[in-house]
Amino acid sequence: MEWEITFLRWVVENTQTPFITAIFKFLTLSGELAVLYFIIAFIMIGFKKTRKAGLIIVFGLILVSGFNLWIFKPIVNRPRPFDVPEFSADALWLNNYMYNVFAPQSKLNDFLVPGSKAFMSGHTLSSFIFGFTILFHHRKWSVPALILSVIMSYTRIYFGFHYPTDVFAGIITALATVLLFTWLANKHETWFINLWRKFISLFKKKSKVDDTPAIETEHQEEAQ
């Protein structure tokens, strides 16, 4: 861990510029909770040619990225690089940079899920689930997709949010996720699509239930 913290300090001190920082802040915020990839995936699901890839992205984000954020990270419980100031002089420097230079705690919560841990990088996992899916299923769009994945992942190191090994683990897990869901989608395509339809129907049923009281109230008012 010591070499990683030393490396992060070097990155923060020697590569940050106001222009790049502004762009990377926008990118890293857009990747929070994988909102950007969900939007793209839902658009893809709307077209038959890209539906399978869109479903792979959505299922990967919900099942694997969700598992990482809410279950795996708390179990591993690896602190952020800037939350171990007692570890070394570089760690203390990162702590001071994060809370006194980059952002106070209230602003930091815009960039990190409050209380979330370091291992593994959720931004990296989500971005490479998206990037690898495009690579395997729509290769002509793979270059911009993978460039986005790489830059998104690098922002987490650029700001000192993650150790390099957090990012590396996210890339490997994303690759395994896409390979698994691609195999499932190819071997059991009908089941895969039906599973999606059942998932969507849950929200439709909930919407109907939520609308029922309003409809009943309207009928009562008309009767009066």
mmCIF file of C-alpha atoms in Angstrom:
data_model
loop_
_atom_site.group_PDB
_atom_site.id
_atom_site.type_symbol
_atom_site.label_atom_id
_atom_site.label_comp_id
_atom_site.label_asym_id
_atom_site.label_seq_id
_atom_site.Cartn_x
_atom_site.Cartn_y
_atom_site.Cartn_z
ATOM 1 C CA MET A 1 0.000 0.000 0.000
ATOM 2 C CA GLU A 2 2.896 2.391 0.692
ATOM 3 C CA TRP A 3 4.049 2.550 -2.914
ATOM 4 C CA GLU A 4 0.473 3.237 -4.023
ATOM 5 C CA ILE A 5 0.072 6.196 -1.697
ATOM 6 C CA THR A 6 3.454 7.574 -2.782
ATOM 7 C CA PHE A 7 2.397 7.170 -6.408
ATOM 8 C CA LEU A 8 -0.934 8.916 -5.778
ATOM 9 C CA ARG A 9 0.797 11.873 -4.167
ATOM 10 C CA TRP A 10 3.086 12.142 -7.195
ATOM 11 C CA VAL A 11 0.087 12.096 -9.559
ATOM 12 C CA VAL A 12 -1.792 14.749 -7.581
ATOM 13 C CA GLU A 13 1.254 17.021 -7.242
ATOM 14 C CA ASN A 14 2.659 16.674 -10.752
ATOM 15 C CA THR A 15 -0.181 16.056 -13.208
ATOM 16 C CA GLN A 16 -3.083 18.198 -12.039
ATOM 17 C CA THR A 17 -3.900 21.375 -13.981
ATOM 18 C CA PRO A 18 -6.993 23.618 -13.629
ATOM 19 C CA PHE A 19 -8.227 22.721 -17.124
ATOM 20 C CA ILE A 20 -7.853 18.938 -16.748
ATOM 21 C CA THR A 21 -9.248 19.056 -13.215
ATOM 22 C CA ALA A 22 -12.408 20.824 -14.421
ATOM 23 C CA ILE A 23 -12.977 18.208 -17.138
ATOM 24 C CA PHE A 24 -12.206 15.282 -14.841
ATOM 25 C CA LYS A 25 -14.527 16.594 -12.120
ATOM 26 C CA PHE A 26 -17.377 16.621 -14.640
ATOM 27 C CA LEU A 27 -16.510 13.122 -15.869
ATOM 28 C CA THR A 28 -16.113 11.559 -12.438
ATOM 29 C CA LEU A 29 -19.419 13.098 -11.282
ATOM 30 C CA SER A 30 -21.184 11.769 -14.390
ATOM 31 C CA GLY A 31 -19.949 8.288 -13.476
ATOM 32 C CA GLU A 32 -21.403 8.394 -9.962
ATOM 33 C CA LEU A 33 -23.745 5.406 -9.467
ATOM 34 C CA ALA A 34 -23.177 4.624 -13.183
ATOM 35 C CA VAL A 35 -25.943 7.032 -14.235
ATOM 36 C CA LEU A 36 -24.249 7.812 -17.572
ATOM 37 C CA TYR A 37 -23.972 4.129 -18.530
ATOM 38 C CA PHE A 38 -27.544 3.355 -17.506
ATOM 39 C CA ILE A 39 -28.807 6.140 -19.769
ATOM 40 C CA ILE A 40 -26.796 4.872 -22.744
ATOM 41 C CA ALA A 41 -27.789 1.245 -22.048
ATOM 42 C CA PHE A 42 -31.512 2.042 -21.861
ATOM 43 C CA ILE A 43 -31.261 3.848 -25.202
ATOM 44 C CA MET A 44 -29.508 0.783 -26.646
ATOM 45 C CA ILE A 45 -32.263 -1.518 -25.359
ATOM 46 C CA GLY A 46 -34.756 0.492 -27.399
ATOM 47 C CA PHE A 47 -33.177 -0.724 -30.656
ATOM 48 C CA LYS A 48 -33.186 -4.376 -31.684
ATOM 49 C CA LYS A 49 -29.643 -4.274 -33.082
ATOM 50 C CA THR A 50 -28.139 -3.046 -29.801
ATOM 51 C CA ARG A 51 -30.646 -4.596 -27.358
ATOM 52 C CA LYS A 52 -28.473 -7.535 -26.285
ATOM 53 C CA ALA A 53 -25.487 -5.316 -25.488
ATOM 54 C CA GLY A 54 -27.727 -2.884 -23.634
ATOM 55 C CA LEU A 55 -29.135 -5.693 -21.496
ATOM 56 C CA ILE A 56 -25.647 -7.002 -20.697
ATOM 57 C CA ILE A 57 -24.636 -3.536 -19.509
ATOM 58 C CA VAL A 58 -27.767 -3.084 -17.383
ATOM 59 C CA PHE A 59 -27.572 -6.515 -15.735
ATOM 60 C CA GLY A 60 -23.839 -6.100 -15.156
ATOM 61 C CA LEU A 61 -24.332 -2.710 -13.534
ATOM 62 C CA ILE A 62 -27.245 -3.782 -11.349
ATOM 63 C CA LEU A 63 -25.948 -7.166 -10.218
ATOM 64 C CA VAL A 64 -22.162 -6.796 -10.149
ATOM 65 C CA SER A 65 -21.589 -3.073 -9.605
ATOM 66 C CA GLY A 66 -24.444 -3.025 -7.111
ATOM 67 C CA PHE A 67 -22.970 -6.003 -5.260
ATOM 68 C CA ASN A 68 -19.587 -4.276 -5.176
ATOM 69 C CA LEU A 69 -20.961 -1.029 -3.746
ATOM 70 C CA TRP A 70 -23.374 -2.342 -1.133
ATOM 71 C CA ILE A 71 -21.850 -5.686 -0.087
ATOM 72 C CA PHE A 72 -18.279 -6.295 -1.265
ATOM 73 C CA LYS A 73 -16.799 -2.912 -0.351
ATOM 74 C CA PRO A 74 -18.106 -2.987 3.243
ATOM 75 C CA ILE A 75 -16.810 -6.556 3.678
ATOM 76 C CA VAL A 76 -13.293 -5.735 2.431
ATOM 77 C CA ASN A 77 -13.442 -2.410 4.312
ATOM 78 C CA ARG A 78 -10.337 -0.911 2.715
ATOM 79 C CA PRO A 79 -10.068 2.785 3.661
ATOM 80 C CA ARG A 80 -9.634 5.471 1.041
ATOM 81 C CA PRO A 81 -6.016 6.552 0.400
ATOM 82 C CA PHE A 82 -6.674 9.917 2.053
ATOM 83 C CA ASP A 83 -8.277 8.380 5.158
ATOM 84 C CA VAL A 84 -5.115 6.814 6.615
ATOM 85 C CA PRO A 85 -3.080 9.918 7.575
ATOM 86 C CA GLU A 86 -1.233 7.970 10.259
ATOM 87 C CA PHE A 87 0.190 5.519 7.704
ATOM 88 C CA SER A 88 2.960 7.679 6.245
ATOM 89 C CA ALA A 89 3.994 11.237 5.414
ATOM 90 C CA ASP A 90 2.525 10.831 1.919
ATOM 91 C CA ALA A 91 -0.760 9.592 3.394
ATOM 92 C CA LEU A 92 -0.884 12.623 5.694
ATOM 93 C CA TRP A 93 -0.237 14.858 2.686
ATOM 94 C CA LEU A 94 -3.123 13.241 0.777
ATOM 95 C CA ASN A 95 -5.408 13.692 3.775
ATOM 96 C CA ASN A 96 -4.569 17.397 3.986
ATOM 97 C CA TYR A 97 -4.967 17.806 0.230
ATOM 98 C CA MET A 98 -8.359 16.109 0.142
ATOM 99 C CA TYR A 99 -10.010 17.882 3.066
ATOM 100 C CA ASN A 100 -8.302 21.285 2.914
ATOM 101 C CA VAL A 101 -7.505 21.803 -0.768
ATOM 102 C CA PHE A 102 -9.759 19.632 -2.942
ATOM 103 C CA ALA A 103 -13.041 19.919 -1.055
ATOM 104 C CA PRO A 104 -14.507 20.077 2.445
ATOM 105 C CA GLN A 105 -16.477 17.016 3.587
ATOM 106 C CA SER A 106 -19.806 18.463 2.414
ATOM 107 C CA LYS A 107 -18.480 18.889 -1.123
ATOM 108 C CA LEU A 108 -16.573 15.617 -1.092
ATOM 109 C CA ASN A 109 -19.890 13.790 -0.733
ATOM 110 C CA ASP A 110 -20.719 14.956 -4.272
ATOM 111 C CA PHE A 111 -17.830 12.865 -5.590
ATOM 112 C CA LEU A 112 -18.017 9.817 -3.300
ATOM 113 C CA VAL A 113 -20.884 7.812 -1.866
ATOM 114 C CA PRO A 114 -20.694 8.843 1.814
ATOM 115 C CA GLY A 115 -18.955 6.167 3.846
ATOM 116 C CA SER A 116 -18.020 4.037 0.831
ATOM 117 C CA LYS A 117 -14.688 2.234 0.906
ATOM 118 C CA ALA A 118 -11.877 1.928 -1.615
ATOM 119 C CA PHE A 119 -11.736 -1.665 -2.899
ATOM 120 C CA MET A 120 -12.681 -2.034 -5.624
ATOM 121 C CA SER A 121 -13.287 1.069 -7.708
ATOM 122 C CA GLY A 122 -16.964 1.235 -8.632
ATOM 123 C CA HIS A 123 -16.367 3.869 -11.311
ATOM 124 C CA THR A 124 -13.792 1.612 -12.959
ATOM 125 C CA LEU A 125 -15.976 -1.480 -12.706
ATOM 126 C CA SER A 126 -18.990 0.278 -14.226
ATOM 127 C CA SER A 127 -17.047 2.072 -16.956
ATOM 128 C CA PHE A 128 -15.299 -1.094 -18.135
ATOM 129 C CA ILE A 129 -18.501 -3.159 -18.017
ATOM 130 C CA PHE A 130 -19.724 -0.583 -20.521
ATOM 131 C CA GLY A 131 -16.463 -0.435 -22.498
ATOM 132 C CA PHE A 132 -15.861 -4.183 -22.768
ATOM 133 C CA THR A 133 -19.492 -4.811 -23.750
ATOM 134 C CA ILE A 134 -19.191 -2.347 -26.618
ATOM 135 C CA LEU A 135 -15.844 -3.917 -27.612
ATOM 136 C CA PHE A 136 -17.303 -7.431 -27.831
ATOM 137 C CA HIS A 137 -20.649 -6.568 -29.416
ATOM 138 C CA HIS A 138 -20.255 -3.318 -31.405
ATOM 139 C CA ARG A 139 -16.581 -3.048 -32.244
ATOM 140 C CA LYS A 140 -16.888 0.024 -34.453
ATOM 141 C CA TRP A 141 -17.825 2.031 -31.348
ATOM 142 C CA SER A 142 -15.247 0.358 -29.113
ATOM 143 C CA VAL A 143 -12.488 2.979 -29.410
ATOM 144 C CA PRO A 144 -14.502 5.917 -27.991
ATOM 145 C CA ALA A 145 -16.143 3.599 -25.437
ATOM 146 C CA LEU A 146 -12.810 2.287 -24.158
ATOM 147 C CA ILE A 147 -11.238 5.748 -24.164
ATOM 148 C CA LEU A 148 -14.113 6.887 -21.944
ATOM 149 C CA SER A 149 -13.568 3.852 -19.695
ATOM 150 C CA VAL A 150 -9.844 4.520 -19.355
ATOM 151 C CA ILE A 151 -10.262 8.233 -18.658
ATOM 152 C CA MET A 152 -13.089 7.619 -16.172
ATOM 153 C CA SER A 153 -10.915 5.117 -14.319
ATOM 154 C CA TYR A 154 -7.910 7.428 -14.348
ATOM 155 C CA THR A 155 -9.926 10.244 -12.748
ATOM 156 C CA ARG A 156 -10.158 8.097 -9.616
ATOM 157 C CA ILE A 157 -6.358 8.002 -9.379
ATOM 158 C CA TYR A 158 -5.970 11.608 -10.538
ATOM 159 C CA PHE A 159 -7.991 12.878 -7.564
ATOM 160 C CA GLY A 160 -6.549 10.358 -5.108
ATOM 161 C CA PHE A 161 -9.886 8.617 -4.569
ATOM 162 C CA HIS A 162 -8.533 5.106 -5.226
ATOM 163 C CA TYR A 163 -5.368 3.049 -5.025
ATOM 164 C CA PRO A 164 -4.083 1.735 -8.387
ATOM 165 C CA THR A 165 -4.937 -1.813 -7.277
ATOM 166 C CA ASP A 166 -8.570 -0.735 -6.729
ATOM 167 C CA VAL A 167 -8.691 0.341 -10.358
ATOM 168 C CA PHE A 168 -6.898 -2.761 -11.658
ATOM 169 C CA ALA A 169 -9.309 -5.044 -9.763
ATOM 170 C CA GLY A 170 -12.249 -3.152 -11.251
ATOM 171 C CA ILE A 171 -10.955 -3.730 -14.794
ATOM 172 C CA ILE A 172 -10.425 -7.475 -14.264
ATOM 173 C CA THR A 173 -13.829 -7.912 -12.610
ATOM 174 C CA ALA A 174 -15.519 -5.979 -15.406
ATOM 175 C CA LEU A 175 -13.921 -8.245 -18.012
ATOM 176 C CA ALA A 176 -15.090 -11.364 -16.171
ATOM 177 C CA THR A 177 -18.585 -9.870 -15.809
ATOM 178 C CA VAL A 178 -18.948 -9.073 -19.501
ATOM 179 C CA LEU A 179 -17.645 -12.493 -20.562
ATOM 180 C CA LEU A 180 -20.120 -14.217 -18.224
ATOM 181 C CA PHE A 181 -23.141 -12.173 -19.261
ATOM 182 C CA THR A 182 -22.199 -12.406 -22.947
ATOM 183 C CA TRP A 183 -22.115 -16.202 -22.600
ATOM 184 C CA LEU A 184 -25.506 -16.176 -20.869
ATOM 185 C CA ALA A 185 -26.997 -13.849 -23.474
ATOM 186 C CA ASN A 186 -25.726 -15.996 -26.370
ATOM 187 C CA LYS A 187 -26.611 -19.373 -24.877
ATOM 188 C CA HIS A 188 -29.911 -18.401 -23.257
ATOM 189 C CA GLU A 189 -31.007 -15.336 -25.225
ATOM 190 C CA THR A 190 -34.751 -15.935 -24.809
ATOM 191 C CA TRP A 191 -34.358 -16.422 -21.056
ATOM 192 C CA PHE A 192 -32.199 -13.315 -20.880
ATOM 193 C CA ILE A 193 -34.807 -11.159 -22.623
ATOM 194 C CA ASN A 194 -37.680 -12.657 -20.610
ATOM 195 C CA LEU A 195 -35.803 -11.903 -17.407
ATOM 196 C CA TRP A 196 -35.596 -8.276 -18.492
ATOM 197 C CA ARG A 197 -39.317 -8.173 -19.280
ATOM 198 C CA LYS A 198 -40.141 -9.569 -15.842
ATOM 199 C CA PHE A 199 -37.883 -6.966 -14.269
ATOM 200 C CA ILE A 200 -39.654 -4.163 -16.140
ATOM 201 C CA SER A 201 -43.090 -5.591 -15.284
ATOM 202 C CA LEU A 202 -42.313 -5.149 -11.579
ATOM 203 C CA PHE A 203 -42.142 -1.402 -12.083
ATOM 204 C CA LYS A 204 -45.297 -1.384 -14.207
ATOM 205 C CA LYS A 205 -47.213 -3.228 -11.486
ATOM 206 C CA LYS A 206 -45.926 -0.823 -8.853
ATOM 207 C CA SER A 207 -46.963 2.125 -11.001
ATOM 208 C CA LYS A 208 -50.509 0.748 -11.320
ATOM 209 C CA VAL A 209 -50.741 0.208 -7.563
ATOM 210 C CA ASP A 210 -49.529 3.745 -6.883
ATOM 211 C CA ASP A 211 -52.105 5.171 -9.314
ATOM 212 C CA THR A 212 -55.059 3.268 -7.801
ATOM 213 C CA PRO A 213 -55.734 5.603 -4.813
ATOM 214 C CA ALA A 214 -55.740 8.646 -7.090
ATOM 215 C CA ILE A 215 -58.205 6.992 -9.480
ATOM 216 C CA GLU A 216 -60.505 6.003 -6.611
ATOM 217 C CA THR A 217 -60.435 9.566 -5.271
ATOM 218 C CA GLU A 218 -61.411 10.924 -8.677
ATOM 219 C CA HIS A 219 -64.369 8.524 -8.877
ATOM 220 C CA GLN A 220 -65.528 9.529 -5.384
ATOM 221 C CA GLU A 221 -65.371 13.220 -6.271
ATOM 222 C CA GLU A 222 -67.362 12.606 -9.453
ATOM 223 C CA ALA A 223 -69.989 10.675 -7.473
ATOM 224 C CA GLN A 224 -70.414 13.614 -5.080
#
